């Protein structure tokens, strides 16, 4: 038995492709054709006013590294809206079969990163963690957690993803732990956690398993005293009623007992709307499905130039293009051979030159760029 997972070697070798690319290679070779082309990855041809966040560039770079081609791309963490986010120049047969994986890397990661940015901007001053790895195939957990960080989230829960991206996972405690100790024995569970888990781990007591949130929170502060850092309320939807009122009440009761130091952390079906509604009464949030289940961006790769001449299928714009950010946050698309807007900065930078990677990657830099660029372009979350 093995998992139904396409192995990394198949992606690197180009086997992870659609069959029609293999047949295209066969046909072009048979016909003695291998034209020099420019091909561009775009979501929209013209700007639409709706920005999305680019992620997945590191994996795209690894995919294309070593091929005898030149690649330019927007930096990871850039907001895009119309025109190319990545451009390839080379002999078509040298990269044709990589289209499938290239688009997959960019589309999925950008969708997740955009959703994370929506959550980030909905609660800019709160701690927001990615909790949604459980909703997706485990083979893409590192992509989800990395993209969540690119979108500005503060952390994530998946251990193995942390190993891949070089960051430590965080988290609290599940209801399963409380249930293992039995109803009425929540104190024993919180106490055992406090005694057992490494000191570096914040003491966050889950306080909604069997009884009322207020009751469990007061019992948690009685049991753990100064050891208690936070309480987590994951109140299930069927019991939630007015969640904001519940949270305000918990804050009141903590403050009344001089426990302003105890933070309130919320989770369970939260998205940007809920975060905006709760951000002034809670200290942090765990966001799952809104981020992990985001729709992929609908990227396409299209040939736009053949042997130096403009060429494109119907519906696509021919010619090698560039994209620019103007001082007022505008996003402009133009032919690369023509001058851009006078106050515009080109967003496409070299990524690969004749197969050699000419860029380094930093999650921190990408997240900083995303937050700055979101402010500049006035990024708004997509309609639900
Ligand atoms: O709801 P989402 O935004 O997608 O976030 C993920 C959810 O997964 C966990 O709950 P779950 O009920 O699976 O586990 P738990 O009972 O151990 O908290 C966590 O507590 C969140 O509520």
Coordinates of C-alpha atoms and ligand atoms in Angstrom, one line a residue, residues 129-135 157 172-177 179 206 208-209 232-236 240 265-271 286-293, ligand 1:
X129 CA -3.2 31.3 13.6
X130 CA -3.9 28.9 10.7
X131 CA -5.8 25.9 12.0
X132 CA -7.2 24.4 8.8
X133 CA -4.6 21.7 7.8
X134 CA -7.2 19.1 8.9
X135 CA -9.5 20.1 6.0
X157 CA -0.7 24.3 13.8
X172 CA -3.7 24.7 22.3
X173 CA -5.5 21.5 23.3
X174 CA -8.3 19.6 21.6
X175 CA -11.7 18.6 23.1
X176 CA -10.5 15.0 22.9
X177 CA -8.0 15.7 25.7
X179 CA -13.1 14.0 27.0
X206 CA -10.0 25.0 26.2
X208 CA -16.3 24.9 26.4
X209 CA -16.3 21.1 26.4
X232 CA -9.9 29.2 24.2
X233 CA -13.5 29.2 23.3
X234 CA -14.5 27.0 20.4
X235 CA -18.2 27.1 21.2
X236 CA -20.0 24.9 18.8
X240 CA -23.2 29.9 20.1
X265 CA -8.6 33.0 22.0
X266 CA -11.5 32.1 19.7
X267 CA -11.9 29.4 17.0
X268 CA -14.5 27.4 15.1
X269 CA -15.8 28.5 11.7
X270 CA -14.4 32.0 11.9
X271 CA -13.8 34.1 8.8
X286 CA -7.7 30.2 15.1
X287 CA -8.9 30.3 11.5
X288 CA -9.3 27.0 9.6
X289 CA -11.5 26.5 6.6
X290 CA -11.6 30.1 5.5
X291 CA -7.9 29.9 4.7
X292 CA -7.3 26.2 4.0
X293 CA -10.3 25.7 1.8
Ligands
LIG1 O1 -13.6 25.7 12.1 P1 -12.4 26.0 11.3 O2 -12.3 27.5 11.1 O3 -12.3 25.3 10.0 O4 -11.1 25.7 12.2 C1 -10.6 24.5 12.5 C2 -11.4 23.9 13.7 O5 -10.8 22.7 13.9 C3 -10.8 22.5 15.3 O6 -12.0 22.0 15.8 P2 -12.4 20.5 15.8 O7 -13.8 20.5 16.2 O8 -12.1 19.8 14.6 O9 -11.5 19.9 16.9 P3 -11.5 20.1 18.5 O10 -12.9 19.7 19.0 O11 -10.4 19.3 19.0 O12 -11.3 21.6 18.8 C4 -10.5 23.8 15.9 O13 -10.8 23.9 17.2 C5 -11.3 24.7 15.0 O14 -12.6 24.9 15.6

